[in-house]
mmCIF file of C-alpha atoms in Angstrom:
data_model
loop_
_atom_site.group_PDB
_atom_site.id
_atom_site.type_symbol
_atom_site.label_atom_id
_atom_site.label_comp_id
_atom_site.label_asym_id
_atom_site.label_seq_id
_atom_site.Cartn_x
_atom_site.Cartn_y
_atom_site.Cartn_z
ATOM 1 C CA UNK A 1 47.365 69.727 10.615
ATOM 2 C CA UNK A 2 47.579 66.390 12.364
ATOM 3 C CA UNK A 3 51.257 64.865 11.331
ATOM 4 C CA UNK A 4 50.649 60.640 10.402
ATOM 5 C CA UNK A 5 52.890 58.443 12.824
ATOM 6 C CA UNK A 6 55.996 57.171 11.589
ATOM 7 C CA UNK A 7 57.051 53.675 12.275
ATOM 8 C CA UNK A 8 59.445 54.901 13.982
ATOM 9 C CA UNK A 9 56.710 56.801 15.905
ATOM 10 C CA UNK A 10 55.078 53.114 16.587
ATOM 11 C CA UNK A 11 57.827 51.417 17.387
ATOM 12 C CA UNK A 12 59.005 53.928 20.083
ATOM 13 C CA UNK A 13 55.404 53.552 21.341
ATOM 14 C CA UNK A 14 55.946 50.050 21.904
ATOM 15 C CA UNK A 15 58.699 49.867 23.504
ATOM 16 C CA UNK A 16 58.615 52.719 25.729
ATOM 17 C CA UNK A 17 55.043 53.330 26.900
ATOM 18 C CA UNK A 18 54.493 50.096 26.375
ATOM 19 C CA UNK A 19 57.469 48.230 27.362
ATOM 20 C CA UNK A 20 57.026 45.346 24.413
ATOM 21 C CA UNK A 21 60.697 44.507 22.892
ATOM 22 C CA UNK A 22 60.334 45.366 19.234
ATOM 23 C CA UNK A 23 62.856 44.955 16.160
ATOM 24 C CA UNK A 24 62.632 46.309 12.485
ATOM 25 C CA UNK A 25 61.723 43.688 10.081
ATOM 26 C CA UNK A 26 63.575 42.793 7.012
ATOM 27 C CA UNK A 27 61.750 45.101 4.832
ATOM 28 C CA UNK A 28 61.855 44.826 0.421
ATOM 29 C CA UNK A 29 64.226 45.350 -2.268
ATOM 30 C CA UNK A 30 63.886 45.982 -5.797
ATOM 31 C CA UNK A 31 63.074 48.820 -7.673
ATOM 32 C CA UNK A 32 59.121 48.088 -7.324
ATOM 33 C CA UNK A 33 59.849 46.582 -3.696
ATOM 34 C CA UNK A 34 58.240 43.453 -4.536
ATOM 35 C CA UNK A 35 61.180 41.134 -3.077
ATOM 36 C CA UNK A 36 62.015 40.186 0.582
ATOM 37 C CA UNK A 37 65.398 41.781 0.912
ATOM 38 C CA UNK A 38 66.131 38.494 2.849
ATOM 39 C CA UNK A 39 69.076 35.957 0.766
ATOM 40 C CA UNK A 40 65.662 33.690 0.453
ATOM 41 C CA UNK A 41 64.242 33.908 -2.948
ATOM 42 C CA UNK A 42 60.969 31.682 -2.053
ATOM 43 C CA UNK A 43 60.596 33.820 0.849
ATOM 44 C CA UNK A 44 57.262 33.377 2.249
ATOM 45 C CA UNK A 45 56.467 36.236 4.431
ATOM 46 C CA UNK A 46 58.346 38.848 2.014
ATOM 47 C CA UNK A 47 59.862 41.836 4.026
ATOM 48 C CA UNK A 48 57.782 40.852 7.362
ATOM 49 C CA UNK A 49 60.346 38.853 9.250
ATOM 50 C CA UNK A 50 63.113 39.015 11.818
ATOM 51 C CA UNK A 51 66.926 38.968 9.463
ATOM 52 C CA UNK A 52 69.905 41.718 10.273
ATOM 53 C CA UNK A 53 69.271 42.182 13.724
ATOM 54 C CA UNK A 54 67.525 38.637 14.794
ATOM 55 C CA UNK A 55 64.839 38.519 16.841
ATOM 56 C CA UNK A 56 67.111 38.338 20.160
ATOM 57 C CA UNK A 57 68.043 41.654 19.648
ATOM 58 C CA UNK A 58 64.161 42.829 20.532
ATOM 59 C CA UNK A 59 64.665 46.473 22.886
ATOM 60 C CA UNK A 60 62.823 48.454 24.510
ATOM 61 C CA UNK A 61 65.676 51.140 24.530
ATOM 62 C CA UNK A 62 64.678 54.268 23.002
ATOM 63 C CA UNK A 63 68.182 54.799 21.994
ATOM 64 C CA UNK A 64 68.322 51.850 19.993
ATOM 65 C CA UNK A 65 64.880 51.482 18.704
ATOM 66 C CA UNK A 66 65.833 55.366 17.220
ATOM 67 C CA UNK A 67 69.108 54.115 15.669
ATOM 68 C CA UNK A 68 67.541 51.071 14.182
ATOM 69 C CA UNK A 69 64.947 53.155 12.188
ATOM 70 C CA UNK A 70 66.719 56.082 11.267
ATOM 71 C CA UNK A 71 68.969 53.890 9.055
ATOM 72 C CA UNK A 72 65.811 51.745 7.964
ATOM 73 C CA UNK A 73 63.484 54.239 8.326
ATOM 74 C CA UNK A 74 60.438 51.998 6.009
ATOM 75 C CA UNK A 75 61.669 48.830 8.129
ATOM 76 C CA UNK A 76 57.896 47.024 9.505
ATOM 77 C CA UNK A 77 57.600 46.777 12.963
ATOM 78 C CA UNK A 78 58.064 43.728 14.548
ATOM 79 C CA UNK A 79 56.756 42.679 18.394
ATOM 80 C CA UNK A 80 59.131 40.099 20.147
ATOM 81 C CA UNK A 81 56.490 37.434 21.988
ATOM 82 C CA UNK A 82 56.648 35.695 24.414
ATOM 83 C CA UNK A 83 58.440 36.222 28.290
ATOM 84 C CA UNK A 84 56.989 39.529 29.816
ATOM 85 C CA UNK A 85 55.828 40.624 26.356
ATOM 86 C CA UNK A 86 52.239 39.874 24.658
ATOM 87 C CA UNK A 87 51.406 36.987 22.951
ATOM 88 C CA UNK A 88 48.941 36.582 20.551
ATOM 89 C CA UNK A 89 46.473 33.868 18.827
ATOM 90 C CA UNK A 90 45.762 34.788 15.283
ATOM 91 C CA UNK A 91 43.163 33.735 12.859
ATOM 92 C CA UNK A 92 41.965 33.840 9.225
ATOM 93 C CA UNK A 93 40.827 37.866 8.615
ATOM 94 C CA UNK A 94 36.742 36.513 7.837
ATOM 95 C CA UNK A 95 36.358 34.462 10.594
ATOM 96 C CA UNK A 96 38.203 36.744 13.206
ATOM 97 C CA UNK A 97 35.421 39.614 12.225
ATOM 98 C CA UNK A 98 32.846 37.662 12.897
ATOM 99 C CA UNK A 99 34.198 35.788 16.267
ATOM 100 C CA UNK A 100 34.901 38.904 17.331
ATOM 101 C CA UNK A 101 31.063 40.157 16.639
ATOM 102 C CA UNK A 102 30.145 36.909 18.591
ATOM 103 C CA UNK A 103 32.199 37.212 21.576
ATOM 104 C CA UNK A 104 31.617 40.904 21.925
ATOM 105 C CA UNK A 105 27.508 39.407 21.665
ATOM 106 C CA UNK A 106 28.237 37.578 24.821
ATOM 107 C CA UNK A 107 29.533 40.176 26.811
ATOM 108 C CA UNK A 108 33.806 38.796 26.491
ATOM 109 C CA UNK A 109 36.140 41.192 26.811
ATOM 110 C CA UNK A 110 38.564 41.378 24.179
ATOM 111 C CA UNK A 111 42.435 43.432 24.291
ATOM 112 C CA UNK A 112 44.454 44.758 21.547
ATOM 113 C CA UNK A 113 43.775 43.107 17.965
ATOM 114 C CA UNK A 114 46.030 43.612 15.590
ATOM 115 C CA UNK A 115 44.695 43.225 11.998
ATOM 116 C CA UNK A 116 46.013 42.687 8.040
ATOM 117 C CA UNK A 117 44.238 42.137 5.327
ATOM 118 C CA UNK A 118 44.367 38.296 5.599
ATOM 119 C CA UNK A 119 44.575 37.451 9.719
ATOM 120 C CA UNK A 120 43.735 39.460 12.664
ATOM 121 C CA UNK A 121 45.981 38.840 15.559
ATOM 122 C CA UNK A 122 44.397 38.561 19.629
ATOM 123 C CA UNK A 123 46.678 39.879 22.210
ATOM 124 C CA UNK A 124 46.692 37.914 25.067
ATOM 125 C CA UNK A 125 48.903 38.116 28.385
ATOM 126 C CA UNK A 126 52.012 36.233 28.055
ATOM 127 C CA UNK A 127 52.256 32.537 27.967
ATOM 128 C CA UNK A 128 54.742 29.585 28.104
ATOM 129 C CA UNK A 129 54.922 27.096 25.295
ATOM 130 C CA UNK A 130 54.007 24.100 27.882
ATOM 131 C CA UNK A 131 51.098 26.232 29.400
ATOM 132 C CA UNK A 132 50.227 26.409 25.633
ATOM 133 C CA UNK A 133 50.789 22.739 25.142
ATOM 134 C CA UNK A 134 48.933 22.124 28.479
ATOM 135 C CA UNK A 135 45.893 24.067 26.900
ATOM 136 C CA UNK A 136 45.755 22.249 23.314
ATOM 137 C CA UNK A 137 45.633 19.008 24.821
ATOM 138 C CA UNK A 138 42.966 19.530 26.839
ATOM 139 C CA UNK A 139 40.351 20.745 24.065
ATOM 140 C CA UNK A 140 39.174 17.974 21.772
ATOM 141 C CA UNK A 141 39.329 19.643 18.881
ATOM 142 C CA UNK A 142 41.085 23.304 18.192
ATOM 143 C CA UNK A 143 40.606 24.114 14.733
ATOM 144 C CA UNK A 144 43.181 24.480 12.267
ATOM 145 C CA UNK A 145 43.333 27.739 10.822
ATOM 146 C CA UNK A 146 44.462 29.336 14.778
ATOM 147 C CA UNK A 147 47.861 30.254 14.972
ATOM 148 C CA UNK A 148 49.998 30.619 18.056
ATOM 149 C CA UNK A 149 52.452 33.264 19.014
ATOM 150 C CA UNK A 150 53.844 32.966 21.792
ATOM 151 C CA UNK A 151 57.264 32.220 23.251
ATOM 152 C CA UNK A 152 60.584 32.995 20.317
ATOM 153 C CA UNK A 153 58.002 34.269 17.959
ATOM 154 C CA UNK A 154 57.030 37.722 16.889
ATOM 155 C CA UNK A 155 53.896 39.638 15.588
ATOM 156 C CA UNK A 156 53.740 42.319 12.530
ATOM 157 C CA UNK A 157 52.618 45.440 14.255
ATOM 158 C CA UNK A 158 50.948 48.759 12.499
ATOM 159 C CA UNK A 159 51.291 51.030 10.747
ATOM 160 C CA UNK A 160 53.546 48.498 9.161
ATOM 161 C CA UNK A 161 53.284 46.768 5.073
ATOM 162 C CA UNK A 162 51.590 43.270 5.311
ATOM 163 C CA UNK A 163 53.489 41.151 3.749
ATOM 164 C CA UNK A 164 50.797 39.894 1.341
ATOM 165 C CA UNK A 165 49.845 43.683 0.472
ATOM 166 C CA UNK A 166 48.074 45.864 1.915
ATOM 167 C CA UNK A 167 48.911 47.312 5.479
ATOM 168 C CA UNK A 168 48.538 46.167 9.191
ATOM 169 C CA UNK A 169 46.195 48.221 11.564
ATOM 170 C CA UNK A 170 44.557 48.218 14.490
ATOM 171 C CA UNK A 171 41.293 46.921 14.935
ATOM 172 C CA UNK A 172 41.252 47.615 18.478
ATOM 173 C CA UNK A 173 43.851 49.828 19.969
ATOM 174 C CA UNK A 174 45.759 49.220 23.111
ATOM 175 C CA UNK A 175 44.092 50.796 26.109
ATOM 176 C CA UNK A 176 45.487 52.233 28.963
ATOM 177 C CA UNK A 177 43.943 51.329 32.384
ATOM 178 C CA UNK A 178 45.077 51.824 35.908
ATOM 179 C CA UNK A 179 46.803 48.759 36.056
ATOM 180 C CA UNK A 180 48.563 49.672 32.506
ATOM 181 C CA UNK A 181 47.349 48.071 29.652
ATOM 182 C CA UNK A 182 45.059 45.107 30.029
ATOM 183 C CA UNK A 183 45.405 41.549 28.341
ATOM 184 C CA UNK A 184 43.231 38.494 28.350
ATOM 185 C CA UNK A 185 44.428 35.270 29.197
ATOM 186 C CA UNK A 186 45.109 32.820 26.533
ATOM 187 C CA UNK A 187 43.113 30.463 27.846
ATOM 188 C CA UNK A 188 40.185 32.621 28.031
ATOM 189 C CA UNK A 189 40.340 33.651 23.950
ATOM 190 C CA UNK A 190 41.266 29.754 23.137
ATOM 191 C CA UNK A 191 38.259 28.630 24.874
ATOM 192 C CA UNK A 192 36.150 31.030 23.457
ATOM 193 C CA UNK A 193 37.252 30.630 19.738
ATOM 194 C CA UNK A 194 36.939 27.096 20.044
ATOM 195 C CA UNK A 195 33.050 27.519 21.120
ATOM 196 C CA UNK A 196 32.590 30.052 18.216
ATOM 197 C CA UNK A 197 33.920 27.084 16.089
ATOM 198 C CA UNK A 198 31.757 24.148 17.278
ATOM 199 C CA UNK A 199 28.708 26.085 16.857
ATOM 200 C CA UNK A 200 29.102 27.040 13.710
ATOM 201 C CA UNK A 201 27.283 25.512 10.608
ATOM 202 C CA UNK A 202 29.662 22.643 8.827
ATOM 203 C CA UNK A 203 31.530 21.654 12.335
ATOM 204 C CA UNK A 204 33.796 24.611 12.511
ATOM 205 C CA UNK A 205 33.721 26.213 9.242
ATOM 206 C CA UNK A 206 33.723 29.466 11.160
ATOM 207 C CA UNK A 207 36.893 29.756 11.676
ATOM 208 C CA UNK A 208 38.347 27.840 8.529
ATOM 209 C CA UNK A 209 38.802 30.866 6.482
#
């Protein structure tokens, strides 16, 4: 019988074979788990966020990343962005399906996406916030609903609770290669979500939701 990975399973994943810094996530409280078990009752990314350790304290020490989760053994797993680790671009759950169909369509090839039920996440080689800024101001238009993780920001990895409901997965695993695992470059994804989105019907309703 096949045993179902742990978090702690994922997490050691990460930041062993992987060498991405990760960090448990607040995680719920209550007796139905409902509530962030942050001090922040309007909380809006309940359980799914960097508190008790902050984010600076992302590892890739097994040691740690053991300790951490055998006292918080439910904590989500959180990736550290940014510096040698993966960033990511994210986008509305819909409209990432059906970029993705497009893009595969056209022969683009696509790394790890990480998915919830409301926004799948692109991995994309690490980037600096003025490459990023660099990038942005050179498109005309980059629509709205992308989000940007890249430099002091972090990413909700599987198996862990979304913090909407539901659970994060992924939609396309991390693959080993030769030259370890392979990434796009940000620019590369950017450009190619922003096409998706000007030739879509209603000027870039394609990637609005």
């Amino acid at each position: 019988m096949t045993r179902t990975p742990t978090l702690l399973d994922a997490a050691l994943t990460c930041a062993t074979a992987w060498q991405w810094p990760v960090l448990p996530g607040v995680g719920r409280s209550g007796a139905d788990s409902a509530r962030c078990a942050c001090p922040d009752p309007d909380c809006v990314v309940p359980g799914a966020h960097p508190f008790d350790p902050g984010l600076l304290a992302a590892s890739t020490d097994a040691r740690m990343v053991s300790w951490w989760w055998a006292r918080r053994p439910s904590a989500p797993v959180l990736l550290a962005t940014g510096g040698s680790a993966p960033c990511a671009v994210s986008l509305p759950a819909v409209a990432a399906a059906r970029a993705v169909v497009r893009l595969d369509a056209q022969g683009m090839r696509l790394g790890p996406i990480v998915a919830s039920p409301t926004r799948w996440s692109l991995l994309v080689a690490p980037y600096s916030l003025e490459r990023l800024g660099e990038l942005l101001y050179s498109k005309d238009h980059v629509p709205s609903s992308l989000r940007f993780h890249g430099e002091g920001g972090y990413l909700l990895l599987p198996p862990s609770a979304a913090s909407g409901g539901g659970q994060v997965h992924w939609e396309r695993e991390p693959a080993a290669g030769s030259d370890g695992l392979w990434l796009p470059e940000v620019e590369d994804v950017v450009h190619a979500l922003v096409e998706a989105s000007s030739g879509a019907p209603g000027g870039g309703s394609r990637l609005a939701y």
